[in-house]
Each structure stands twice: as C-alpha cells, then as structure tokens.
Short mmCIF file of C-alpha atoms in Angstrom, two decimals:
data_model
loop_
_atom_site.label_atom_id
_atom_site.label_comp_id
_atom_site.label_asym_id
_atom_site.label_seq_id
_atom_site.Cartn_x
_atom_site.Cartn_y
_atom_site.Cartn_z
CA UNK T 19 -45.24 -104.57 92.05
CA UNK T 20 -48.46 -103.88 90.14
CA UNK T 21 -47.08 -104.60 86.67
CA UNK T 22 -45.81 -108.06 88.77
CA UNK T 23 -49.04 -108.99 89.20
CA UNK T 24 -50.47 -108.06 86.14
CA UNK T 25 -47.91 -110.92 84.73
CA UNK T 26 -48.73 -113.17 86.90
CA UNK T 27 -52.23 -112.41 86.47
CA UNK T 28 -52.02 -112.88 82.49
CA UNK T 29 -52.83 -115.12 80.37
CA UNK T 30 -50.54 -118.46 80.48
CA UNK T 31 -50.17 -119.27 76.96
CA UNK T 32 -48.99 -116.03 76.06
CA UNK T 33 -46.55 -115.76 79.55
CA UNK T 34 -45.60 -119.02 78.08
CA UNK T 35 -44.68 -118.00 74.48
CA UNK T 36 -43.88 -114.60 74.88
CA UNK T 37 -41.10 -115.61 77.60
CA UNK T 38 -37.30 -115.00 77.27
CA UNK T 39 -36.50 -118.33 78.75
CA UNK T 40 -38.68 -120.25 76.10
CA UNK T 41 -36.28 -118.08 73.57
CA UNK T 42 -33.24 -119.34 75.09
CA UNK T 43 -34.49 -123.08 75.43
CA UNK T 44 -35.33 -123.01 71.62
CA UNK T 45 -31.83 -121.73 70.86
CA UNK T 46 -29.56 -123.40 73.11
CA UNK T 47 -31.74 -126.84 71.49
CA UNK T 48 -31.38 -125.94 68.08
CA UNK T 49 -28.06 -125.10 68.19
CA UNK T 50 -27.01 -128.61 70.15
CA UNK T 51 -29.87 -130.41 67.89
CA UNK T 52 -27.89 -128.71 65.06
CA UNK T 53 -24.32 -129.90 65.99
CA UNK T 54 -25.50 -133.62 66.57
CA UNK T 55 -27.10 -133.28 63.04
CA UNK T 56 -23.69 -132.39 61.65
CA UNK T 57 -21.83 -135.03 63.30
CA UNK T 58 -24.28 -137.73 62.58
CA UNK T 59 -24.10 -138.37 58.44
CA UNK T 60 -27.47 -137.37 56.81
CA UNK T 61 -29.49 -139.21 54.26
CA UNK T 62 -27.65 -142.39 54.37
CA UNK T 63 -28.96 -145.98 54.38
CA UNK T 64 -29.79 -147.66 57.68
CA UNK T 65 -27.32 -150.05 57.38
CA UNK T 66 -24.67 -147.59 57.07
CA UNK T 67 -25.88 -146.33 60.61
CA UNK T 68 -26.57 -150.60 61.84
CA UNK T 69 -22.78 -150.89 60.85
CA UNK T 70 -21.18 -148.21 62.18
CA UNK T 71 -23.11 -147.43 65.28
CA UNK T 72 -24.02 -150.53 66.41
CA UNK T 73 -27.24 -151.55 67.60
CA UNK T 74 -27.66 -149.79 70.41
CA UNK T 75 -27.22 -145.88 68.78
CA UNK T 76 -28.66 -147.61 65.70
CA UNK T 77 -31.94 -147.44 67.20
CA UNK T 78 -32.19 -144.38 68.88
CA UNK T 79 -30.87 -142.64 65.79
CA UNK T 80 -34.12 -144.30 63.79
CA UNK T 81 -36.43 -143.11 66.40
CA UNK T 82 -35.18 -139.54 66.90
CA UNK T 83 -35.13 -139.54 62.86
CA UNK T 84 -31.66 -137.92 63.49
CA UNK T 85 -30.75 -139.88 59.92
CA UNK T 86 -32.92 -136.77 58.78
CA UNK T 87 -32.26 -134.39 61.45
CA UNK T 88 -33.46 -131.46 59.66
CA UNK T 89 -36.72 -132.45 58.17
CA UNK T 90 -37.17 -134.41 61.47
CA UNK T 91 -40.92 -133.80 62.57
CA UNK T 92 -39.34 -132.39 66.33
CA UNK T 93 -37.12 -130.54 64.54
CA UNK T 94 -39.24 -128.54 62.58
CA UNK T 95 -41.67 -128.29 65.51
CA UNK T 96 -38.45 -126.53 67.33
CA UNK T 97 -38.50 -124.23 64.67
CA UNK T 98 -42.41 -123.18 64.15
CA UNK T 99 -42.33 -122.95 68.36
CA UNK T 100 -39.65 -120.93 67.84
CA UNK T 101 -41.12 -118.61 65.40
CA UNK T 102 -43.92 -118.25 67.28
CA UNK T 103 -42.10 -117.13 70.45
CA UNK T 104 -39.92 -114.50 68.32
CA UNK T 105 -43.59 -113.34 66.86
CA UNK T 106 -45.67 -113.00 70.25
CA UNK T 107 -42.35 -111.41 71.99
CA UNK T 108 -42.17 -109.24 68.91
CA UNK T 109 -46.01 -108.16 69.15
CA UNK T 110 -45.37 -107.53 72.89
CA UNK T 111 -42.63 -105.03 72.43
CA UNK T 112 -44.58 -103.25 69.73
CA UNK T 113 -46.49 -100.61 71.01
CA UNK T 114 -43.84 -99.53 73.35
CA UNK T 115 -41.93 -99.45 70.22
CA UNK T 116 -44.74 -97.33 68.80
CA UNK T 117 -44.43 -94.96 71.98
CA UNK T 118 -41.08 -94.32 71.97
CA UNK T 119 -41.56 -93.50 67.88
CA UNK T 120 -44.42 -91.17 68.11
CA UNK T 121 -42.88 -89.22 71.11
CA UNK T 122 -42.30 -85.60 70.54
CA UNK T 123 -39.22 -84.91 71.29
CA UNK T 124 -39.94 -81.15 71.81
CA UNK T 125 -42.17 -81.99 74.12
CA UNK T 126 -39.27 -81.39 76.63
CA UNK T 127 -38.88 -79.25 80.03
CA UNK T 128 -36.11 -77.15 79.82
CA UNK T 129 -35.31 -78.21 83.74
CA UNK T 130 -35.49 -81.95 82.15
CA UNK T 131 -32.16 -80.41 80.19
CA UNK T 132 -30.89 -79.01 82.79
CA UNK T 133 -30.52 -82.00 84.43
CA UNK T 134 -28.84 -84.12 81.29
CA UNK T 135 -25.94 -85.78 82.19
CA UNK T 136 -24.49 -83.68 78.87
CA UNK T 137 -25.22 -80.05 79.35
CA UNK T 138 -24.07 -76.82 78.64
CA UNK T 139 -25.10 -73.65 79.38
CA UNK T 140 -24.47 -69.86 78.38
CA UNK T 141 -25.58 -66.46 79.53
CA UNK T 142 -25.34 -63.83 76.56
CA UNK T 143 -24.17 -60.77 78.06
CA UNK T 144 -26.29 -58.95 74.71
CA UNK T 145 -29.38 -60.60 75.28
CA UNK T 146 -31.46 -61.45 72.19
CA UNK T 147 -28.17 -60.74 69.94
CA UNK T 148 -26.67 -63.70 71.62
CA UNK T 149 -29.63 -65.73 71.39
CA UNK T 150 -30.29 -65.20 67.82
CA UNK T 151 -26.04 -65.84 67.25
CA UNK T 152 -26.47 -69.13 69.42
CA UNK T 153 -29.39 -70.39 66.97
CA UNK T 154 -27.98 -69.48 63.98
CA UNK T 155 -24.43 -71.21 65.13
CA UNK T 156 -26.61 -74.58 65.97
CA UNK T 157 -28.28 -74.37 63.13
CA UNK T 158 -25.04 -75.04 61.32
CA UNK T 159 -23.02 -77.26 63.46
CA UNK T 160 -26.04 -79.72 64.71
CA UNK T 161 -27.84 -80.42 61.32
CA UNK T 162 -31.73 -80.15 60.34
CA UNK T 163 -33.55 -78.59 62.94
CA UNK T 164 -37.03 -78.09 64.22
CA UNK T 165 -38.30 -75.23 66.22
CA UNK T 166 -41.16 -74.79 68.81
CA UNK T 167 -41.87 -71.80 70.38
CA UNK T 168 -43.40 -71.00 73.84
CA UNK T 169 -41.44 -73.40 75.68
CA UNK T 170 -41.27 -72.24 79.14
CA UNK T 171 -41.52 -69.33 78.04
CA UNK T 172 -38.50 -69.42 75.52
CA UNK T 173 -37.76 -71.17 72.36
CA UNK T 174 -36.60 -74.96 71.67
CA UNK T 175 -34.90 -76.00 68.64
CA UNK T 176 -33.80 -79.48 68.34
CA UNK T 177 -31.80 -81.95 65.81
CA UNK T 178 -32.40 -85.30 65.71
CA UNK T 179 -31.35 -87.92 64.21
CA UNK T 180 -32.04 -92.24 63.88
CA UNK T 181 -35.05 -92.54 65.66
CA UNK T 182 -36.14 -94.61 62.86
CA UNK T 183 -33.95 -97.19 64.73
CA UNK T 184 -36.02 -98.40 66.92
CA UNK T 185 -37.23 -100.78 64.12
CA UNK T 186 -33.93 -102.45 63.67
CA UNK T 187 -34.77 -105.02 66.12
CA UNK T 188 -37.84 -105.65 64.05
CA UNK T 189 -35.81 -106.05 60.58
CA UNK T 190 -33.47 -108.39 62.74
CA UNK T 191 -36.74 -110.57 64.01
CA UNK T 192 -38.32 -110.40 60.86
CA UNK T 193 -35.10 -111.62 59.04
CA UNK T 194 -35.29 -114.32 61.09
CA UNK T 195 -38.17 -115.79 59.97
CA UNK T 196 -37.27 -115.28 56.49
CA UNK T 197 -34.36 -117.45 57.12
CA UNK T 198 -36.52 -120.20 58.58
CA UNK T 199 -39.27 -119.90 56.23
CA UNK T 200 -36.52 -120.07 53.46
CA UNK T 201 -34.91 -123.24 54.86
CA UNK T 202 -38.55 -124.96 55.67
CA UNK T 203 -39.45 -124.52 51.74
CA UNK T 204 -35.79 -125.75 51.16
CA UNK T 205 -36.19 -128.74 53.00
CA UNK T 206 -40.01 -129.70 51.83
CA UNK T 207 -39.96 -128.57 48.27
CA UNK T 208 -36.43 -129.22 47.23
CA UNK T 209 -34.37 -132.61 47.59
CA UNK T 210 -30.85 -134.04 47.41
CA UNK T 211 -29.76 -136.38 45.36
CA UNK T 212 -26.54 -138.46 43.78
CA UNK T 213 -25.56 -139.16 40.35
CA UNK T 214 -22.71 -141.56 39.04
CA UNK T 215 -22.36 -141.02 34.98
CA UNK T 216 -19.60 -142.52 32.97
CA UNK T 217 -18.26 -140.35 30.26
CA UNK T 218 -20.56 -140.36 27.63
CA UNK T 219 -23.65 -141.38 29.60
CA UNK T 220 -26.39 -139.58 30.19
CA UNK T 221 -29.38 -139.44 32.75
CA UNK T 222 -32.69 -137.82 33.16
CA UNK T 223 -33.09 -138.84 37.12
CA UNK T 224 -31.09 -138.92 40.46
CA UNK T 225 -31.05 -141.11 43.15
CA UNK T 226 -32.26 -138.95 46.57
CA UNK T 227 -30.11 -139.02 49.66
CA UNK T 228 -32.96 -140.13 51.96
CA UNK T 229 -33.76 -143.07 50.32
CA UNK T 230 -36.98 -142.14 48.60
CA UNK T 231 -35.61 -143.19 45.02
CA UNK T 232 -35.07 -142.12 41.77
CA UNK T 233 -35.97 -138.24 41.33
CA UNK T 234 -36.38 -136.96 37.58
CA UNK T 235 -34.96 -133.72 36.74
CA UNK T 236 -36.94 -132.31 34.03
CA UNK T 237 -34.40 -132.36 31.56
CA UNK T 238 -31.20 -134.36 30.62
CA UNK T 239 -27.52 -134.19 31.75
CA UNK T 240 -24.87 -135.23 30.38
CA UNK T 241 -20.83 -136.30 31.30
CA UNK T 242 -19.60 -135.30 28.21
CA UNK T 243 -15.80 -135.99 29.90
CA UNK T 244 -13.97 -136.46 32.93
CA UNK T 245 -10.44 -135.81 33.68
CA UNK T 246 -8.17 -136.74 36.77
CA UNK T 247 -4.58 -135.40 38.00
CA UNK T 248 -2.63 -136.88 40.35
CA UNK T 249 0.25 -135.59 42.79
CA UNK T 250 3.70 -137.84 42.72
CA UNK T 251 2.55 -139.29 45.70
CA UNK T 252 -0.68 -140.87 44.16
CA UNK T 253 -2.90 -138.70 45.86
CA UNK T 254 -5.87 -136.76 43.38
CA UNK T 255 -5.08 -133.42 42.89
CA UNK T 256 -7.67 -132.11 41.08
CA UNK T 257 -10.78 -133.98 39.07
CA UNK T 258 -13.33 -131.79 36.49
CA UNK T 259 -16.32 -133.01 35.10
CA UNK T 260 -17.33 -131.71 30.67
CA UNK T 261 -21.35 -131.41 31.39
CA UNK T 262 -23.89 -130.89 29.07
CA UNK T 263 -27.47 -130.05 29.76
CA UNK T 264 -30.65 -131.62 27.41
CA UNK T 265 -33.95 -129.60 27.32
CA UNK T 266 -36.43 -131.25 25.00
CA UNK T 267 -33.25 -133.05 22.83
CA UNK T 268 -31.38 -130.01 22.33
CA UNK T 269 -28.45 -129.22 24.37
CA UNK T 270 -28.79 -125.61 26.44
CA UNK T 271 -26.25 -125.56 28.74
CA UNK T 272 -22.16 -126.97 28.55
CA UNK T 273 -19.73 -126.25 30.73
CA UNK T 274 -17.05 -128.19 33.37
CA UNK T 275 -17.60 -128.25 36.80
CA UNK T 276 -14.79 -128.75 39.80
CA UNK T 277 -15.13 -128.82 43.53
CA UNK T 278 -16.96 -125.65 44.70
CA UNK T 279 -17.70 -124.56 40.91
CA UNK T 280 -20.91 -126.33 40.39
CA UNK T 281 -23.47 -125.84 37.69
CA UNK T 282 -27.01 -124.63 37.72
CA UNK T 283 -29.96 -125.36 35.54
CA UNK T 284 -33.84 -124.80 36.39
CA UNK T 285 -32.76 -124.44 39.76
CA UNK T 286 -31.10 -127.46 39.83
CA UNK T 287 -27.35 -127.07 41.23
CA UNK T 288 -24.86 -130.02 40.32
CA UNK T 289 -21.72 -130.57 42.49
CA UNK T 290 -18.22 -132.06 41.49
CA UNK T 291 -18.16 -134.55 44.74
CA UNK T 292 -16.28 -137.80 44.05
CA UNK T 293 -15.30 -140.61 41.19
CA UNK T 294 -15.28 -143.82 40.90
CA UNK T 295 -12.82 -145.94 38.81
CA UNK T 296 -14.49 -149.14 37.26
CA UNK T 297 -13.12 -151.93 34.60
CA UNK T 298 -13.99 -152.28 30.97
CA UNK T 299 -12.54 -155.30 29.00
CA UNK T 300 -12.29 -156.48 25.48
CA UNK T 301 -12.78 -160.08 24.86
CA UNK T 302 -12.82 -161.56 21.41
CA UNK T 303 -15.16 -164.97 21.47
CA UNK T 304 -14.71 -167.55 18.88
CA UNK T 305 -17.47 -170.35 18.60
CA UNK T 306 -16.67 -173.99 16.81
CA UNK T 307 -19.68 -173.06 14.45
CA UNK T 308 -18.37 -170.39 12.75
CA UNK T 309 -19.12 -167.26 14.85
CA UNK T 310 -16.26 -164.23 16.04
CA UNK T 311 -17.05 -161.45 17.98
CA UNK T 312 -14.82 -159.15 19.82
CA UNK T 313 -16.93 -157.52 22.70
CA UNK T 314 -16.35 -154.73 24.70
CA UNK T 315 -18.20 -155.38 28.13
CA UNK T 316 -18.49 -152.18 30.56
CA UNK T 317 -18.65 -152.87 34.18
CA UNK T 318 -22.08 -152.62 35.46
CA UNK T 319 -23.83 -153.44 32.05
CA UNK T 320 -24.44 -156.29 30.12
CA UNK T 321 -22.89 -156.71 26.66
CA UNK T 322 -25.16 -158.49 24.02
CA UNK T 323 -23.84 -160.70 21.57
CA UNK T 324 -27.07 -160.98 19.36
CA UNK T 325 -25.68 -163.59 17.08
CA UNK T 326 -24.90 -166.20 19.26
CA UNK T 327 -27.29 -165.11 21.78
CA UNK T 328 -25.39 -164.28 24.63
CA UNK T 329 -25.17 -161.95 27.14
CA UNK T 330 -22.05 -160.93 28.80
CA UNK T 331 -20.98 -159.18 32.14
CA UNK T 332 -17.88 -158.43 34.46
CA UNK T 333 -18.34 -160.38 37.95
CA UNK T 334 -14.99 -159.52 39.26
CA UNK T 335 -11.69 -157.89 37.99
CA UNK T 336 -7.99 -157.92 39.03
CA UNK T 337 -5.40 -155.03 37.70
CA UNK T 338 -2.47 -157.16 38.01
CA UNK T 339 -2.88 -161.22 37.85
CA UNK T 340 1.13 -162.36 37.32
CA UNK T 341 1.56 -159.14 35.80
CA UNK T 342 -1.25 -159.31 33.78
CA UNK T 343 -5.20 -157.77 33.98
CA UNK T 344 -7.66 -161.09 34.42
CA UNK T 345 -11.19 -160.92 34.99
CA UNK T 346 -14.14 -163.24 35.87
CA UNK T 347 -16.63 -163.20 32.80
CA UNK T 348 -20.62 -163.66 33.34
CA UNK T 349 -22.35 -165.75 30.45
CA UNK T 350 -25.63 -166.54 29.85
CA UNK T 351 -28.38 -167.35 27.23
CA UNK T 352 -32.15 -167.28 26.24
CA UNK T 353 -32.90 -170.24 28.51
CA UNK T 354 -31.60 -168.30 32.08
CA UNK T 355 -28.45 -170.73 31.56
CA UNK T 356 -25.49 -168.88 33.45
CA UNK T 357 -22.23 -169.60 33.93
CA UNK T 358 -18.73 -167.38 34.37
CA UNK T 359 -14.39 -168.32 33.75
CA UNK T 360 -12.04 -166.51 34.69
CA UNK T 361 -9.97 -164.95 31.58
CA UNK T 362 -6.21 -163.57 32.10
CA UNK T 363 -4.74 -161.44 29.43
CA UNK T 364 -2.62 -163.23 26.92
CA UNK T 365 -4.12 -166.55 27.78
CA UNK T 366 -6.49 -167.62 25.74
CA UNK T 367 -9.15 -170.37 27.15
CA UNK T 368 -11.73 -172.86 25.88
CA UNK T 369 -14.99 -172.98 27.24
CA UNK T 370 -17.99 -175.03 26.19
CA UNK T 371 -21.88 -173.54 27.07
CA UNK T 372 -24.78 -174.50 25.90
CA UNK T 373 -23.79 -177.31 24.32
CA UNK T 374 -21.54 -175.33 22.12
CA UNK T 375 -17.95 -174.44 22.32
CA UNK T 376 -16.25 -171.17 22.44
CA UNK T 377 -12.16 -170.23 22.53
CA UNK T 378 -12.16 -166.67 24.45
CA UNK T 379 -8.96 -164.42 24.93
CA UNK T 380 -9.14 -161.42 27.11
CA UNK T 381 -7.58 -158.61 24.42
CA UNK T 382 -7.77 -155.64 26.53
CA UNK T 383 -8.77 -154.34 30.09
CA UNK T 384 -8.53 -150.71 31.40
CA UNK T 385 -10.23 -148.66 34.29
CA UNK T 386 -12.80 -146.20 33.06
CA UNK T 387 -13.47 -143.57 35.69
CA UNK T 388 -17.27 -142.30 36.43
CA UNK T 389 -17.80 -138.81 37.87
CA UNK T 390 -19.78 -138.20 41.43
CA UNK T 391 -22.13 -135.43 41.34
CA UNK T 392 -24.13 -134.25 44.36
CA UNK T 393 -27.74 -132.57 42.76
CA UNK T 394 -29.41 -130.37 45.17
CA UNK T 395 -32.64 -128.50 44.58
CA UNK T 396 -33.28 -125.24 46.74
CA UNK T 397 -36.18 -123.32 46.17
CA UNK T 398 -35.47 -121.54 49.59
CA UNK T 399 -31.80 -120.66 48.90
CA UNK T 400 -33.06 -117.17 47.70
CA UNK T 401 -35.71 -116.26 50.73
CA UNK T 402 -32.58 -117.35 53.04
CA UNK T 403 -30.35 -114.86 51.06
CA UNK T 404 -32.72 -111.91 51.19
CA UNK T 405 -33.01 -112.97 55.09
CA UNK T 406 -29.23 -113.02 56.15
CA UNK T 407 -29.14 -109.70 53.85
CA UNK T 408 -31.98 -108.68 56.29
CA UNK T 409 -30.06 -109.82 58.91
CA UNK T 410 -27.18 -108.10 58.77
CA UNK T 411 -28.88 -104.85 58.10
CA UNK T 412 -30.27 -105.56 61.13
CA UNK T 413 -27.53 -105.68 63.06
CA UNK T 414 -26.31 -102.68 62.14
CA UNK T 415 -29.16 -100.55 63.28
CA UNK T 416 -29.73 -102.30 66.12
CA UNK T 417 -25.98 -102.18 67.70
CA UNK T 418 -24.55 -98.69 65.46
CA UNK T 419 -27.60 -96.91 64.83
CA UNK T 420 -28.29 -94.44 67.52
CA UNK T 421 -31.32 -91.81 68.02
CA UNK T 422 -29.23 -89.06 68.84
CA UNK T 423 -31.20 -85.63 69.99
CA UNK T 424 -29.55 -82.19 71.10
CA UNK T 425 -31.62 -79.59 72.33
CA UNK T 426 -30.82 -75.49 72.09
CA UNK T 427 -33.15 -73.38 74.65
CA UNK T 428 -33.31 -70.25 74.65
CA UNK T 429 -35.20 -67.71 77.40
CA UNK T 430 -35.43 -66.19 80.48
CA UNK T 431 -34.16 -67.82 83.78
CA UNK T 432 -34.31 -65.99 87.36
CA UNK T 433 -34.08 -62.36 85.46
CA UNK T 434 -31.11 -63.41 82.84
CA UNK T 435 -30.67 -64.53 79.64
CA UNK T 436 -29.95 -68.11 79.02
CA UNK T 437 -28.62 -70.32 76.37
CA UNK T 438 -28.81 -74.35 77.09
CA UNK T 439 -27.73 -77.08 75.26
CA UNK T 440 -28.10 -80.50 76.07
CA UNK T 441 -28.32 -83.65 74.21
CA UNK T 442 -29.02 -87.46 74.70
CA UNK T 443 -28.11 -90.68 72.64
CA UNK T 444 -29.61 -94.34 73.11
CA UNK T 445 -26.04 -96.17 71.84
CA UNK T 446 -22.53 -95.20 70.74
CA UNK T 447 -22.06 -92.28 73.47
CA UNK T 448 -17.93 -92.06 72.49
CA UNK T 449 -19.53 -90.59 69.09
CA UNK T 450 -22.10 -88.76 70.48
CA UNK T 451 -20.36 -87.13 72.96
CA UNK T 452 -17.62 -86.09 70.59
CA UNK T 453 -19.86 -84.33 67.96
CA UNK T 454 -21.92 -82.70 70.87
CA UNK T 455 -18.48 -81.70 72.20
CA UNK T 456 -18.04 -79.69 68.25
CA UNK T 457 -21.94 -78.15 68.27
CA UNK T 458 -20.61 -76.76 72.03
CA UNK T 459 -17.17 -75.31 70.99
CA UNK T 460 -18.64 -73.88 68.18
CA UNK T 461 -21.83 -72.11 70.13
CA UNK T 462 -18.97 -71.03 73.04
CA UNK T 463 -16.48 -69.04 70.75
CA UNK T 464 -19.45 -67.31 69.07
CA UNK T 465 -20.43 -66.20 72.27
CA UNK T 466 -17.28 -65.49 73.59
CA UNK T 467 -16.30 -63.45 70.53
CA UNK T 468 -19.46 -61.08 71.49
CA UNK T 469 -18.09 -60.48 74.74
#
C-alpha cells in the first residue's frame, strides 16, 4: 500500500512515460500505423491516390501524409515517444537490476536452503571425512566454486552461473533503439528513387519516389544491355539488366543485375524492378530540292535532321496496321512550325512543310525495351543490422539464459553432522532441475559408499 502511494504520489510525466500501457499504445499503433502504410502505395503522385481512392480517402490520405507514412511527422513522433518510454522504463528497472547483480549470493542462511523448493540433505555417518568427500564431489560435478567460511557456523560453497543475464533485457531495449535510430537516419538521410535507361543510355540522376525530383548520384550508370525471356504462354520469365558504373569517366564497377540480385556502389543499391517496351522507327525523307536522309527516331527523343532543319519525333505507334507497323510522325522547324502524318510501312507518302515538299517511307519499326531500376540509398541499413543482431542476442539471454546457483553447506545441526544442498534457477527449471538432479546422485553414492 505504501509503494501505491508513492506512485500515485510521483511525478506525472514520468508515471506517464515510464507506464506499461503507454508501451502497449505505442506498439499496438505502430504496428496498425505500419500495416495501413503497407497497404496504402508509398511515394506515388497524388493523382495516382485522386484516381484510385476517390475524393473522399484522397483527402484524408494527404492530411495524415499516409502517401509518406514513414517519414510522416506523427509517425516519427510515435517512434521518438516510443523511445523515450522504452528509455525512462529502462532507467526505472535499473537499479533493481543493479541489486539483484551486486547481491552476494553467499550471503545465504542455511535455514533459507533448507527451505528451497530443491533440497537435499545428508548426514555423514564419519563426520568431517564425509564433509570433506561431499566438497570435493561438488567441486567436480557443479563447476567453479566459491567458498565462505563461518556460515552458521559451517562452511558454504556455491556455483553459479548467468547472473550476467540480468542485462539481456537491456541488450534487447537497447537493440531497439538501434533499430529505430537506424531506420530514422534511413529515412532522413537516404532516398528512393526510379530510373528508366534504354540500352546504351546512361544517367547521372534519379527521379525520387516522393516527388521531390531529380536526385544526382555522384557518379554515372550505365545499361550497357537488357535481355528478356518469355514463357510459351507470353508471360516474362526472367529479365537482367548489363550495368556499368562511371566514377570520374572511368568505368569501376560492371556487372548484371536480376530481381533480388541488385548492385551496390557508394552505398547506392540498384534494383532489377520492371521494363518498359517503347518504338523506334526508320524513316528515309526525300525533299524535291535535292536532300535524302534516312533517320532513325527513338521514342521519347527528338531526331535532328540538321540539313534540312528539321526535327523529328514519334507521337503515336501501332505494331500491326493491316499487317503492317505505322506510326504518327512529329515535324517541325526553326520557326515553331509543327505538323505530324501518319506513315505505314511499305507505303510511301508525300508531304509538303514549309513550303517545301518531302516523299517519306517508313523503312523499319521495332520495340526497343528500357530497363526499370528501383535506386535506394540507406545509410541506416547497417545500424539496423547491428540492432536485429542485438536483438536476437537479446532474446536469447533474456528467455534461455538462466542464473542458476547451487549451494553445498556443511556443519553442525542439533548435535549431527550435516551435508545440504540446495539450488535455485530464475528460467529453464526442466534443465536446472536435471543437472541438480546429477550434482545430487553424484554427492549421494559418495556418501553412501562410506557407509
């Protein structure tokens, strides 16, 4: 009743963080906070979320920042406020941690023993030659042992073992917060990003996830090839990405990449995550004045034709036209004149633009295919390694690690000699019990054999 009060006497703030229902709170939230951040797509544009939530969810998902769940200002809050609760209830279990550490464990009355749930006890019929046989015996069976003499008038050995554990639960706490410390730098100092390269391109920057725009690397990479394989049904099987990484012009680093074998440079991790297939054409252009070309014009670019002064672009493209590839052909000049035909393969087709005219036939068209690579920079990945490695050491003390003790005293009780053993574990009693079971058959056919 008097510690009672003293809690409800104490100081608020600290009731308040040090309190095993805050703990609970803060994980049953995360964990739900968690799952809805997992459902919900991360990083993507609004309009993905306008279109596919409607307008409703839309806006609740922009206010909660649950587009960014994780680097959410409420969700990091959850985090530091639950730091801070695993610190202060950490700091509050201390010193009786520090008690039960510095206890002396010979500091024990023998009629304490006597009434240990696991007890044995002996009476040598040849007094000290029994005694000194019992020791020795101990000595063997339990392990490292200390001895104090002058305990009730007799003398106490004891073996003891894992009372270091007691600080398991403060590896496992402190692991913790290496995990969270390791994701918070993750999430503030690294980023995510998306790249698209065609084979043969090559880029010094990635687009983020979030939105925040183009994010330079450092150094360049490179899609030296890409290759695609296809199951009879049509389905991919299995795509792979040739990369090449640039430091200062010279290439450092080659090597091909697949789904869930990315490569890593400056701490800079690049993931084989999609493709995209995308048309290139070949279109010879024949002006009444004289000029030929035969331009290749790659889908998202422009193709100059520095003669004539034209520039030239894909607006649109069809596989299979009649049987044939056709596509729709941007043109424009110097003077911000634009114009576009359509051009089917085989077909040639007379067009007339400024002021000249031009006979174009569409000579080839094939789909080029552009690999999808996921960047992500972690400079926490390693802190949250050496905290689940923390973490699991943890674990192990805390739920297998015992302090085991087992006593041997040795005196005079009510005129006789006695022998008493006794022992005590904090965990795993099945084990315990079992070697104290072998240190007691051992002691009682030593003594026995004396009889």
């Amino acid at each position: 009743m008097k510690n009672a009060s003293r809690e409800r006497g104490g100081n608020p703030v600290i009731s308040f963080l040090t309190s095993i229902r805050l703990a609970i709170f803060l994980l049953i939230t995360l964990a739900v906070t968690s799952i809805v951040g997992t459902i919900i797509p991360q990083g993507e544009p609004l309009q993905f979320y306008l279109e596919r939530y409607g307008d409703t969810v839309f806006r609740l998902i922009h206010t909660l920042d649950l587009d960014n769940t994780y680097g959410s200002w409420w969700f990091v809050g959850l985090l530091i406020l639950f730091s801070v609760n695993l610190i202060a209830c950490t700091l509050k279990r201390l010193p009786h941690t520090l008690a039960l550490y510095r206890k002396d464990s010979l500091d024990v009355d023998p009629d304490r023993l006597i009434r240990s749930s696991i007890k044995r006890s002996w009476e040598p019929a040849n007094g000290t030659d029994g005694i000194e046989r019992a020791k020795a015996i101990f000595a063997k069976a339990a392990g490292k042992v200390v001895v104090r003499d002058g305990v009730d008038g007799g003398q106490l050995l004891l073996a003891e073992t894992g009372k270091w554990s007691y600080w398991g639960l403060y590896i496992l706490h402190s692991s913790i917060l290496v995990i969270l410390f390791g994701a918070i730098i993750g999430q503030f100092l690294g980023f995510k990003g998306n790249l698209l390269l065609f084979e043969g391109e090559t880029a010094d920057s990635v687009m983020s996830r979030d939105g925040q725009g183009e994010i330079p690397l450092g150094f360049q990479v490179r899609c030296n090839d890409f290759f695609l394989d296809f199951y009879e049904n049509g389905a991919p099987k299995e795509y792979r990405s040739d990369l090449s990484i640039y430091q200062d012009g010279k290439e450092v680093l080659s090597r091909s990449i697949r789904v869930n074998s990315p490569l890593s440079y400056n701490g800079i991790t690049f993931y084989q995550s999609s493709y995209q297939a995308a048309p290139e054409v070949t279109v010879s252009v024949t002006s009444t004045d004289g000029l030929h070309k035969s331009l290749t014009i790659p889908a998202f670019e422009k193709t100059l034709w520095q003669e004539a002064g034209l520039v030239f672009g894909i607006l649109q493209y069809l596989p299979d036209v009649h049987g044939a590839p056709a596509a729709r052909i941007a043109i424009s000049n110097e003077k911000g004149q634009i114009d576009a035909l359509w051009l089917v393969s085989g077909k040639d087709k007379d067009f007339r633009f400024d002021g000249r005219e031009f006979r174009f036939s569409l000579e080839n068209a094939h789909m080029r295919y552009m690999t999808g690579l996921q960047v992500k920079k972690d400079p926490g990945v390693w802190i949250v390694w050496l905290g689940c490695t923390a973490l699991i050491f943890g674990f192990v003390i805390v739920f297998w690690v015992p302090h085991r003790r087992i006593w041997l005293w040795c005196g005079e009780r009510d005129g006789k000699t006695v022998v008493l053993l006794a022992g005590q574990a904090n965990k795993n009693q099945i084990r315990f019990e079992k070697d104290f079971t072998r240190v007691e058959d051992a002691i009682e056919r030593e003594l026995g054999a004396m009889k």
